Coordinates of N, CA and C and ligand atoms in Angstrom, one line a residue:
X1436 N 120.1 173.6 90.1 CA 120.1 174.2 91.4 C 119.6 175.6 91.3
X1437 N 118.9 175.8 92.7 CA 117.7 177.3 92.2 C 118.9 178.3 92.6
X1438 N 119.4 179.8 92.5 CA 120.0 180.6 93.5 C 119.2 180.8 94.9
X1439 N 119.8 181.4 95.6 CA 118.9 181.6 97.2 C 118.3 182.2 96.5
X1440 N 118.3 183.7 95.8 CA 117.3 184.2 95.7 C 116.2 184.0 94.9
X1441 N 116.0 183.2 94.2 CA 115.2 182.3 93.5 C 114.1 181.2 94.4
X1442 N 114.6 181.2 95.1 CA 114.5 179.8 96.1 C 113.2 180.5 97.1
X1443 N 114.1 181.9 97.2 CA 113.0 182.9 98.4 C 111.5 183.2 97.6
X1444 N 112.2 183.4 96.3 CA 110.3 183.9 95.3 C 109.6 182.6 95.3
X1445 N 110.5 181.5 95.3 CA 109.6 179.6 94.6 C 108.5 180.2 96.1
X1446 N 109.5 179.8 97.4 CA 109.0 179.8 99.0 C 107.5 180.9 98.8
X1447 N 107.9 182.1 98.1 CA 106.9 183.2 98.8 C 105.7 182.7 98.0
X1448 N 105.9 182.5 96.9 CA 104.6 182.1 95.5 C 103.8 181.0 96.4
X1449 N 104.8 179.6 96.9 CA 104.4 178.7 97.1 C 103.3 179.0 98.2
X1450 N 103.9 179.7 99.2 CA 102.7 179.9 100.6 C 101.6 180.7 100.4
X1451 N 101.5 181.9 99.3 CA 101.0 182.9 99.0 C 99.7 182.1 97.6
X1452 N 100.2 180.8 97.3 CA 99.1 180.7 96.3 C 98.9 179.4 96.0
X1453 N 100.0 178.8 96.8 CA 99.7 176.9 96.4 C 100.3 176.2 97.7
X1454 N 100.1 176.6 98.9 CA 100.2 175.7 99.5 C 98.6 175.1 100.0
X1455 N 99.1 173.4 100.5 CA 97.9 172.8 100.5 C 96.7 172.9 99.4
X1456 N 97.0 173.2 97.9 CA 96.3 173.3 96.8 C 97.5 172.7 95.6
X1457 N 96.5 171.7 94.6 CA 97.0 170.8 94.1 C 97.3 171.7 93.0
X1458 N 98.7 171.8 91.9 CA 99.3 172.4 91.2 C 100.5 171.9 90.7
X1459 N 100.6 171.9 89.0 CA 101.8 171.1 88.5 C 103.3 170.8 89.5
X1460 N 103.6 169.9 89.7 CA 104.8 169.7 90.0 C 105.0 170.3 91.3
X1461 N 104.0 169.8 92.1 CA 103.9 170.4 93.6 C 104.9 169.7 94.4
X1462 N 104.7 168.1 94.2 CA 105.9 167.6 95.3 C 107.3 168.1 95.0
X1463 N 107.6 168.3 93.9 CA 108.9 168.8 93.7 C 109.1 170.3 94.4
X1464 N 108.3 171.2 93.9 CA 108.6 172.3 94.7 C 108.3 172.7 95.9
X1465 N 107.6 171.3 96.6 CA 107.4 171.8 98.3 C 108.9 171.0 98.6
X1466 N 109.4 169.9 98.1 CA 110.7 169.2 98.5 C 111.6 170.8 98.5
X1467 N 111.5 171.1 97.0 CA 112.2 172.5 96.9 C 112.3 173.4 98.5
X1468 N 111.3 174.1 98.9 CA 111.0 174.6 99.7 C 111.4 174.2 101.2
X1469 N 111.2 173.0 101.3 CA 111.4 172.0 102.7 C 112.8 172.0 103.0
X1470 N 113.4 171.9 101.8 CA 115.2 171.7 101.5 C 115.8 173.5 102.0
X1471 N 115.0 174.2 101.2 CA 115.8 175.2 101.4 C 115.5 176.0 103.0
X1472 N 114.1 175.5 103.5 CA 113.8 176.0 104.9 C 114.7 175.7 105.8
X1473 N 115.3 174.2 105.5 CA 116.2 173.3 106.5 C 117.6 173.9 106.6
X1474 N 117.8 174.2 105.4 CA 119.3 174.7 105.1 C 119.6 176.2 105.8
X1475 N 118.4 177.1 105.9 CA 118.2 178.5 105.9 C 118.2 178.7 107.6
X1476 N 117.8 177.3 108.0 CA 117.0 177.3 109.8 C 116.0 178.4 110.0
X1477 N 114.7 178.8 108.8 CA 114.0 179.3 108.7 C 113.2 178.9 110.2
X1478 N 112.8 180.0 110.5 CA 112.2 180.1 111.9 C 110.7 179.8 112.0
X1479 N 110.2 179.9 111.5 CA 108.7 179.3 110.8 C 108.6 178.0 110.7
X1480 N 109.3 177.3 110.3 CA 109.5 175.9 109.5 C 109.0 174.7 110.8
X1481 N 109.4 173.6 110.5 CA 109.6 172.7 111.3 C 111.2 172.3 111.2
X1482 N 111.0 171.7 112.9 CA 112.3 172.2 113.7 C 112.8 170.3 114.0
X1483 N 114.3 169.8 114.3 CA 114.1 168.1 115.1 C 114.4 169.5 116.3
X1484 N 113.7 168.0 116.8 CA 114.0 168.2 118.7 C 115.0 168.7 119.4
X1485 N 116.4 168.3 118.4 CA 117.6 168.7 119.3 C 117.5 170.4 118.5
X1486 N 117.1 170.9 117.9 CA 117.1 172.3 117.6 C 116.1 173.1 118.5
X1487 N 115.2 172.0 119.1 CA 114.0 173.1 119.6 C 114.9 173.0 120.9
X1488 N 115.9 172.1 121.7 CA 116.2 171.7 123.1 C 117.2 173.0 123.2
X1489 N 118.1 173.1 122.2 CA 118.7 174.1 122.2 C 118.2 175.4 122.2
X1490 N 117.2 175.8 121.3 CA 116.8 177.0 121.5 C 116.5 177.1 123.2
X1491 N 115.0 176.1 123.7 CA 114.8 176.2 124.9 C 116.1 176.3 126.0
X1492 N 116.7 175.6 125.7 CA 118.3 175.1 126.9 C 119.2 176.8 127.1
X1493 N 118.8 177.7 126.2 CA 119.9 179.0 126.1 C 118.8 180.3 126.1
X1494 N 117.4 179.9 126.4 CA 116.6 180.7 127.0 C 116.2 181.3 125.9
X1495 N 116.3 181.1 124.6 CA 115.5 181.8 123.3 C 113.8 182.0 123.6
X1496 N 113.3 181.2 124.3 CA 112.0 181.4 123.9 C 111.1 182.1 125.5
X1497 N 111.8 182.0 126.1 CA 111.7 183.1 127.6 C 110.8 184.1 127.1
X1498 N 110.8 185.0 126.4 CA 110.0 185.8 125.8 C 108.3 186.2 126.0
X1499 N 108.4 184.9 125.9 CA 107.0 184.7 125.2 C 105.8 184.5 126.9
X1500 N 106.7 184.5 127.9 CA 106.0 184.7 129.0 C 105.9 186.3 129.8
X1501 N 106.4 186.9 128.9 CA 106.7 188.3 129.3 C 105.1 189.4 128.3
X1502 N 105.0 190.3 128.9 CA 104.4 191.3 129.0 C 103.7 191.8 127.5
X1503 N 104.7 191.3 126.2 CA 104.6 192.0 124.7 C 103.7 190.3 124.4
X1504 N 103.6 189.5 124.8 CA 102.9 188.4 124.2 C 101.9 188.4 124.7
X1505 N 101.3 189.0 125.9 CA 99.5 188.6 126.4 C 98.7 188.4 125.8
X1506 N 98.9 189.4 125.0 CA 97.3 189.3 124.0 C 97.0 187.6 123.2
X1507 N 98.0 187.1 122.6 CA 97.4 185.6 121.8 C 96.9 184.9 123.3
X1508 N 97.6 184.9 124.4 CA 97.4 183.8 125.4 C 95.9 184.0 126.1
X1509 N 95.7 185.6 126.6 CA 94.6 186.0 126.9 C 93.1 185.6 125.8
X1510 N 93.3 185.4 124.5 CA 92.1 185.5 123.9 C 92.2 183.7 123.9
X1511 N 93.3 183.1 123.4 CA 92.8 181.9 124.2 C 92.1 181.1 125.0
X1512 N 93.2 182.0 125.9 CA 92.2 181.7 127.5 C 90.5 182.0 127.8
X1513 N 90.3 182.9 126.9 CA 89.3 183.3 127.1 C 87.9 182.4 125.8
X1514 N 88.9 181.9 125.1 CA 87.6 181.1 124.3 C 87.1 179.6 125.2
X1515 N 88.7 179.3 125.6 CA 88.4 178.1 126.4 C 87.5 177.7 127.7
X1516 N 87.4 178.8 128.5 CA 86.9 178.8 129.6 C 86.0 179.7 129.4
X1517 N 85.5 180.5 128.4 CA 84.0 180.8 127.9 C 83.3 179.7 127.7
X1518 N 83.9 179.0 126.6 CA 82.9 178.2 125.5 C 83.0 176.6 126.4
X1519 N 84.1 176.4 127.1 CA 84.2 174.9 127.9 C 84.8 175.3 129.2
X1520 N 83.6 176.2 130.1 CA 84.3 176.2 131.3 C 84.9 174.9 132.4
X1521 N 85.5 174.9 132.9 CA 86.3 173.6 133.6 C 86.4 172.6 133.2
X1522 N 86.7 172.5 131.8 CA 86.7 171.7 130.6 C 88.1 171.4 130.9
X1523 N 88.5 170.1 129.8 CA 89.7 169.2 130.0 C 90.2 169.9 128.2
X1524 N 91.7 170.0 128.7 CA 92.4 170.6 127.5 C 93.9 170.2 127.4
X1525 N 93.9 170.0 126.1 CA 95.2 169.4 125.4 C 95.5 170.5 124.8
X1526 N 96.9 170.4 125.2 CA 97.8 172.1 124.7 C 99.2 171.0 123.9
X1527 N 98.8 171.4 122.6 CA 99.6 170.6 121.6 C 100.9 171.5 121.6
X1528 N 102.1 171.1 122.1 CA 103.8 172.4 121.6 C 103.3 173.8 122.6
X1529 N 103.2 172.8 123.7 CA 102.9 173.4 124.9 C 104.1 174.7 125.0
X1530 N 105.7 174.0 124.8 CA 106.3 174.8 125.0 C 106.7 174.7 127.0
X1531 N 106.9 176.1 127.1 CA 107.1 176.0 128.6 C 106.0 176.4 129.3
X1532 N 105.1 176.1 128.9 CA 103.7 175.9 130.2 C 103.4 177.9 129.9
X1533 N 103.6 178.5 129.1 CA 103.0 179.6 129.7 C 101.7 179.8 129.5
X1534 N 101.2 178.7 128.4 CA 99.5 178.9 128.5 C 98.8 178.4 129.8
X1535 N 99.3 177.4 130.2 CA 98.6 176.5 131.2 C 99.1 177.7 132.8
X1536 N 99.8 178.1 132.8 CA 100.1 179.0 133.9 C 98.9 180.4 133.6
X1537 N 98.5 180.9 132.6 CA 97.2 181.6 132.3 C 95.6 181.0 132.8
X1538 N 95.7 180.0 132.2 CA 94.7 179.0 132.6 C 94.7 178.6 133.8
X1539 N 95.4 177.9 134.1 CA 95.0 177.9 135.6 C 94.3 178.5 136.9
X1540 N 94.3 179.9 136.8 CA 93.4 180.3 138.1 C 92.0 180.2 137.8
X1541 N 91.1 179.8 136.7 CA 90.1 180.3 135.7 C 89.6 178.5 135.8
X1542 N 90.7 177.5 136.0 CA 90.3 176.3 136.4 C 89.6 175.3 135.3
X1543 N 89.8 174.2 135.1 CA 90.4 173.3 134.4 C 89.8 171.8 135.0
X1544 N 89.5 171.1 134.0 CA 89.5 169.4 135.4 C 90.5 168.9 134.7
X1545 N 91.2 168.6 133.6 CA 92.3 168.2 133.4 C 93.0 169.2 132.5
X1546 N 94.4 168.9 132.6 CA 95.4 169.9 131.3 C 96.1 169.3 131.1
X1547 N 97.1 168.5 129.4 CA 98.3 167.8 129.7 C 98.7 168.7 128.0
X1548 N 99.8 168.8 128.6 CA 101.3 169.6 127.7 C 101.7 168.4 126.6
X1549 N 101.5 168.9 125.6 CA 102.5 167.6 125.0 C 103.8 168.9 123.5
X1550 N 105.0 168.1 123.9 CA 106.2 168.9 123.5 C 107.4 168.0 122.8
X1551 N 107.6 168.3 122.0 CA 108.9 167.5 121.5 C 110.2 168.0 121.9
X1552 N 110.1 169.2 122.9 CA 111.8 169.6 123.4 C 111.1 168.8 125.0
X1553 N 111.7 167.9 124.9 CA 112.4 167.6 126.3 C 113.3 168.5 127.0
X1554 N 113.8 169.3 127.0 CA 114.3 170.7 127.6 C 113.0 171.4 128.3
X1555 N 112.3 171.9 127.3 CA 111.0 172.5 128.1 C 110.0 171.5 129.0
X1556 N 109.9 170.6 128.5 CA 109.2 169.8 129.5 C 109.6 169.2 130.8
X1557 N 110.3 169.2 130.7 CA 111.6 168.9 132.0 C 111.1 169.9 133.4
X1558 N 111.3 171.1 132.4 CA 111.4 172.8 133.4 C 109.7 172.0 133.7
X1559 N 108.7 171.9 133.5 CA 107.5 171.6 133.4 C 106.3 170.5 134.8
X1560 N 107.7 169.8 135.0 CA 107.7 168.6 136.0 C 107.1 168.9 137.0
X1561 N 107.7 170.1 138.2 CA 107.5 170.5 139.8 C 106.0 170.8 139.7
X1562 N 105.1 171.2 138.1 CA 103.8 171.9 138.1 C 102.9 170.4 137.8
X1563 N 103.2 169.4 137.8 CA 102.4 168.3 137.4 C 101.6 168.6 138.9
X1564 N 100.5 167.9 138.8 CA 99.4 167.6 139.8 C 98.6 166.2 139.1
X1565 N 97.3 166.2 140.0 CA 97.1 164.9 139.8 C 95.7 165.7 138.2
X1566 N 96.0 166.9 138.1 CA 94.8 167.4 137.4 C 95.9 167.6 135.9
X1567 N 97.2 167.9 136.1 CA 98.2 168.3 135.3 C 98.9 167.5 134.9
X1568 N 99.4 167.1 133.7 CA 100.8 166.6 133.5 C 101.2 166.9 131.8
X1569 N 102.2 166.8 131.8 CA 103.4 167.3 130.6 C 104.1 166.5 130.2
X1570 N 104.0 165.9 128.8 CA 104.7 164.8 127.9 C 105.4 165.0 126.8
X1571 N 106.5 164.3 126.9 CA 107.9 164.6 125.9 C 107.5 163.8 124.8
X1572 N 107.1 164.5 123.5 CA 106.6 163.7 122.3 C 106.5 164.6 121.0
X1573 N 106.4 163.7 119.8 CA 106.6 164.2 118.1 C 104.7 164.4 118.1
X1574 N 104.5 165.6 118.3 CA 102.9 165.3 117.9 C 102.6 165.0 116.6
X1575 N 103.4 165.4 115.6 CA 103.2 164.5 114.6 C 103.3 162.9 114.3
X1576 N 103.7 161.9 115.4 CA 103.2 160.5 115.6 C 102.7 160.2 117.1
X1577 N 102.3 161.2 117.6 CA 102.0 160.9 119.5 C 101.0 161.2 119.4
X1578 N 99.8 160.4 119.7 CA 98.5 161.1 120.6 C 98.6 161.0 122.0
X1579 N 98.0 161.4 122.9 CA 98.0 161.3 124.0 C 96.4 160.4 124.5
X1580 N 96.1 159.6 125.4 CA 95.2 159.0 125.6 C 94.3 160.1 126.4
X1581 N 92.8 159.5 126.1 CA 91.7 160.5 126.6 C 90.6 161.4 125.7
X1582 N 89.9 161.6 126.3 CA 89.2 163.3 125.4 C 89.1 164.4 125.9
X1583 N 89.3 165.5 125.3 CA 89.6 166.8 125.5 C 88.8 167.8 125.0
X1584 N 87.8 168.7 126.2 CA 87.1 169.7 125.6 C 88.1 170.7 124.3
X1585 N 88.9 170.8 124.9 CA 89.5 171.7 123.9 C 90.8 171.5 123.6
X1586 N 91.4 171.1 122.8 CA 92.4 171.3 121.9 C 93.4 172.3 121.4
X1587 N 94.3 172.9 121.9 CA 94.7 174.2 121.5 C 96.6 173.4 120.9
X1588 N 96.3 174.3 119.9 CA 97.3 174.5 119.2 C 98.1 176.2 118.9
X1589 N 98.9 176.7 119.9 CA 99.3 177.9 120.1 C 100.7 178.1 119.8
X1590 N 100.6 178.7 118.2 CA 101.9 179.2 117.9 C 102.6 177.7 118.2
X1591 N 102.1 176.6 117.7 CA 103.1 175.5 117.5 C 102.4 174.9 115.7
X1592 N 101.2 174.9 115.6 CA 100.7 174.1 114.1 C 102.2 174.4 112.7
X1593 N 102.0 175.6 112.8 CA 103.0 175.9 111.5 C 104.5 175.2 111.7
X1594 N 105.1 174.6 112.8 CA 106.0 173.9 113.0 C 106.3 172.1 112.8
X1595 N 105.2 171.6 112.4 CA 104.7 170.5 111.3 C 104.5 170.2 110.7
X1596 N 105.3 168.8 110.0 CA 105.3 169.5 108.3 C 104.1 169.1 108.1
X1597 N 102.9 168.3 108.4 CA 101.8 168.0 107.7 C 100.8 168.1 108.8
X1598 N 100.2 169.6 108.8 CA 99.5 170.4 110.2 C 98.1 169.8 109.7
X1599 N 97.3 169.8 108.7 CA 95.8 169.0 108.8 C 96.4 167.7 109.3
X1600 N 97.3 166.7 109.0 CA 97.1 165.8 109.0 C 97.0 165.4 110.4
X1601 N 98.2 166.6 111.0 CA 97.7 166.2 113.0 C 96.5 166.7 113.3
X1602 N 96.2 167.3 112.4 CA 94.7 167.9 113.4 C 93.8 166.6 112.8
X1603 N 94.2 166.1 111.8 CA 92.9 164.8 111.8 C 93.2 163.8 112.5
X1604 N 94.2 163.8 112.9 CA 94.7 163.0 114.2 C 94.4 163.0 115.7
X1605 N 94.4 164.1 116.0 CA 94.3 164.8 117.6 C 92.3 164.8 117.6
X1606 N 91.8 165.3 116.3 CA 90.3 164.9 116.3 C 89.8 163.7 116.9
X1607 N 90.7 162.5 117.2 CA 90.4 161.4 117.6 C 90.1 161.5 119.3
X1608 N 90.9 162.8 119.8 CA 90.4 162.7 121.1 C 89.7 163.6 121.5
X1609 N 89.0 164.6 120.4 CA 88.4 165.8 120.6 C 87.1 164.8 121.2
X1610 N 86.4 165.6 122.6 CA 85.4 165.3 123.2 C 84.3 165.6 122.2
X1611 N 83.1 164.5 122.1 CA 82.2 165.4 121.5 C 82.1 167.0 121.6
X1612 N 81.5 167.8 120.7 CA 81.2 169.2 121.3 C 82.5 170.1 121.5
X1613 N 83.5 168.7 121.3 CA 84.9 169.9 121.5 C 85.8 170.4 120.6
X1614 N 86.6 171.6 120.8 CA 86.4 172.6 119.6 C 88.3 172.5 120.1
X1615 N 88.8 173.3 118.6 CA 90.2 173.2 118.5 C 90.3 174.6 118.5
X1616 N 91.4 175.0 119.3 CA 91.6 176.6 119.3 C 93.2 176.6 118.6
X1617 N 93.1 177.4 117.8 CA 94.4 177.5 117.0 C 94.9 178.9 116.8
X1618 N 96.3 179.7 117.1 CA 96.7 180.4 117.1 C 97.7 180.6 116.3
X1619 N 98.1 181.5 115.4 CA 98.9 181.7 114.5 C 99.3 183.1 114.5
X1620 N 100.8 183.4 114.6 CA 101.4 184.7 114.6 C 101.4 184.6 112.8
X1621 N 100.7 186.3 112.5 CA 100.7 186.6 111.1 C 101.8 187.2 110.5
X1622 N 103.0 186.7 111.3 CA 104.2 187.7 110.4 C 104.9 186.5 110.1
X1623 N 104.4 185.7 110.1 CA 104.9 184.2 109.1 C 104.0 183.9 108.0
X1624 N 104.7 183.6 106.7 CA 104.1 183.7 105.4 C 103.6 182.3 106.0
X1625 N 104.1 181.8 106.6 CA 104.1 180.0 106.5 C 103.0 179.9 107.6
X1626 N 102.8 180.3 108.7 CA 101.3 180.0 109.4 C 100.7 180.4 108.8
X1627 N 100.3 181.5 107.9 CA 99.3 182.7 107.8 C 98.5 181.4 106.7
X1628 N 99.3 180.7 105.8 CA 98.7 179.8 104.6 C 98.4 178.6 105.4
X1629 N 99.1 177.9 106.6 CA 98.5 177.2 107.4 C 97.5 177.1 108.0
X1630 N 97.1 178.6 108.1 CA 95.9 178.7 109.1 C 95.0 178.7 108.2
X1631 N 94.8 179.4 106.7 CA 93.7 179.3 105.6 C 93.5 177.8 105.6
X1632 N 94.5 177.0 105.1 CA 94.7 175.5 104.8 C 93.3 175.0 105.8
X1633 N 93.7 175.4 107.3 CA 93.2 174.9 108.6 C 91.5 175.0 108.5
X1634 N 91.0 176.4 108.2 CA 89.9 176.8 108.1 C 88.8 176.3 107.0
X1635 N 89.8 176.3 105.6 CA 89.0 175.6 104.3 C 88.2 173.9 105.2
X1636 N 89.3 173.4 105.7 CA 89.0 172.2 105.8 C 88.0 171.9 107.3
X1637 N 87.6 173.1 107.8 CA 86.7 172.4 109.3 C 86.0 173.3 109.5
X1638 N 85.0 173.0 109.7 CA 84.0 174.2 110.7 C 84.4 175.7 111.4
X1639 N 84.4 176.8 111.2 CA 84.2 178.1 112.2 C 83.9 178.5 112.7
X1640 N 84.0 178.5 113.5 CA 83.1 178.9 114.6 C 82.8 180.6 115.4
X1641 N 84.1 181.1 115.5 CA 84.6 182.1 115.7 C 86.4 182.7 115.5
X1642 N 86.3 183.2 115.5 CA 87.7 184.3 115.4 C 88.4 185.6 115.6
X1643 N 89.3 185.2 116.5 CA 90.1 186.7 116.5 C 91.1 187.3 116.2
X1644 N 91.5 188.3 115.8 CA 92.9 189.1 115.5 C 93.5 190.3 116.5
X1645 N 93.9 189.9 117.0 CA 94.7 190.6 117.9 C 96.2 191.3 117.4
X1646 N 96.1 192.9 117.3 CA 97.3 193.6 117.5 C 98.0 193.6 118.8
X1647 N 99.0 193.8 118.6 CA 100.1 193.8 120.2 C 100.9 194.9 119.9
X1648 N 101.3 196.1 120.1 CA 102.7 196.9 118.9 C 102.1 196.6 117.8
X1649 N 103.6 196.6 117.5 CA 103.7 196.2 115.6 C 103.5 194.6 115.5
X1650 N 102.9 194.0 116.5 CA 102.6 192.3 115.8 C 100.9 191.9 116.1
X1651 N 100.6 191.0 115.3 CA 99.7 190.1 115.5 C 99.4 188.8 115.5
X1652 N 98.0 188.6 115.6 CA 98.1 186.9 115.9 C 96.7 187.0 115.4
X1653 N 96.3 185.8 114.9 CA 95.0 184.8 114.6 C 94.5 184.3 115.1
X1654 N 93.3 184.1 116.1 CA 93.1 183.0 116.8 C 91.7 182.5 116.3
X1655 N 92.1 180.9 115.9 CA 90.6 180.8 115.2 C 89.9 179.2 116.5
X1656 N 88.4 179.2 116.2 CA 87.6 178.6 117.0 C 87.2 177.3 115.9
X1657 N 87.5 176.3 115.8 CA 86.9 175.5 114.9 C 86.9 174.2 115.5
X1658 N 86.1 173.1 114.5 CA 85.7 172.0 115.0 C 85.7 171.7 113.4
X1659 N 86.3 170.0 113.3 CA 86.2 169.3 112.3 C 85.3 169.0 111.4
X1660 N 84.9 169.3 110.6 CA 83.0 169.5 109.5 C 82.4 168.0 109.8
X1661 N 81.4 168.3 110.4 CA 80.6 167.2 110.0 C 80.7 166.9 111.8
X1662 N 81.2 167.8 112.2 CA 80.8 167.1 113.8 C 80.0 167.7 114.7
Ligands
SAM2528 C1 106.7 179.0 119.3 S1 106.8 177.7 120.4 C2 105.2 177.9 121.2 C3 105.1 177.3 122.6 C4 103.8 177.4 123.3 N1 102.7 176.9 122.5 C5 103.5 178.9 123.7 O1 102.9 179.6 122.8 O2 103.9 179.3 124.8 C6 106.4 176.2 119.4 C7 106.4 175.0 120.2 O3 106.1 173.9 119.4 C8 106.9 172.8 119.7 N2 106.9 171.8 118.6 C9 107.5 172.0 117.4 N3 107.3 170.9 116.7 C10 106.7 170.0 117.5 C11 106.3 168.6 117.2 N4 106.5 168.0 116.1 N5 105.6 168.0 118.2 C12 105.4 168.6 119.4 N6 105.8 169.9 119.7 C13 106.4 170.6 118.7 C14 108.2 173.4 120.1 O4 109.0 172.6 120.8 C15 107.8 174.6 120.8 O5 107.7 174.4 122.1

């Protein structure tokens, strides 16, 4: 058995230089890693459902519709309705709608939420329309039916444990021509290697880094190679 603080260097080495890259005795030390994320309730990690209902249910993530978060939502918004004006878009760990409440005046022919806290989706309901709706689901086994100019995954990818594997999944409803917008806060060791992971494996298209204060974010433009 490793000490915690042992456990913290396996974690930092592992995201910093071998994650999603093949290296002795990898299943063991991502199990390593996976075990000790779960134990720690590392906030990066992947979360079950009844952890995200709670956070949502006691107002933890309120935040993120307030004034210090604009910048990731705005450059979003702004690739999507540049590059696919009134384009149809799937917002993977939607969360509580604060992208699709951005998006909206800028206009949209379809938008659907998909979320594994049924707490946030709930709050989500009174804003369905016949253009909108919001679904309680594991994106890691849910697709949702249809195709979607755009694809966004905002500050949710690093919260699954096998994030290419949904993005080769959700590819299945990308509209021709349609591009995945992916967002990652860089003060997680654990997106920051997700989002490289993300890039090696698809097309670029564009990218941005946005400061806020003392934080940032990544927002990258890509589409699956070969499409
Ligand atoms: C940091 S929050 C971001 C919420 C939203 N994208 C935003 O930026 O306003 C991460 C979201 O991912 C969702 N999530 C985590 N794991 C998920 C999974 N396996 N399937 C679907 N959603 C998930 C969480 O419930 C949470 O709403």
């Amino acid at each position: 058995m490793l000490t915690d603080r042992l456990t913290r260097w396996l974690r930092a080495g592992y995201y910093i230089a071998g994650y999603g890259r093949k290296f002795p005795f990898r299943a063991r030390v991502e199990r390593i890693v996976r075990e000790w994320e779960s134990r720690a309730g590392q906030g990066d990690a992947p979360k079950a459902q009844a952890a995200w209902d709670g956070q949502y249910a006691r107002g933890e993530w309120d935040y993120l519709a307030g004034v210090a978060e604009i910048s990731h939502y705005a450059v979003i918004v702004g690739y999507g309705t540049y590059l696919k004006p009134g384009g149809s878009v799937l917002d993977v760990g939607c969360g509580e709608g604060v992208l699709q409440e951005r998006y909206l005046p800028h206009g949209y022919s379809n938008y659907v939420g998909v979320d594994i806290s049924a707490v946030a989706v709930e709050k989500l309901k009174d804003r369905e329309d016949e253009r909108t709706a919001f679904v309680q689901g594991d994106a890691e086994s849910t697709v949702p039916e249809g195709k979607f100019d755009v694809i966004v995954f905002n500050e949710s990818l690093y919260y699954f444990e096998d994030p290419l594997a949904v993005m080769t999944r959700y590819a299945e409803v990308l509209a021709p021509d349609g591009i995945f917008l992916v967002s990652m806060f860089q003060g997680s060791r654990r997106a920051r290697s997700v989002l490289e992971h993300v890039l090696r494996h698809h097309t670029v298209l564009d990218e941005t880094l946005t400061t806020q204060g003392t934080r940032s974010w990544r927002c990258a433009v890509v589409r699956p190679k070969g499409a």
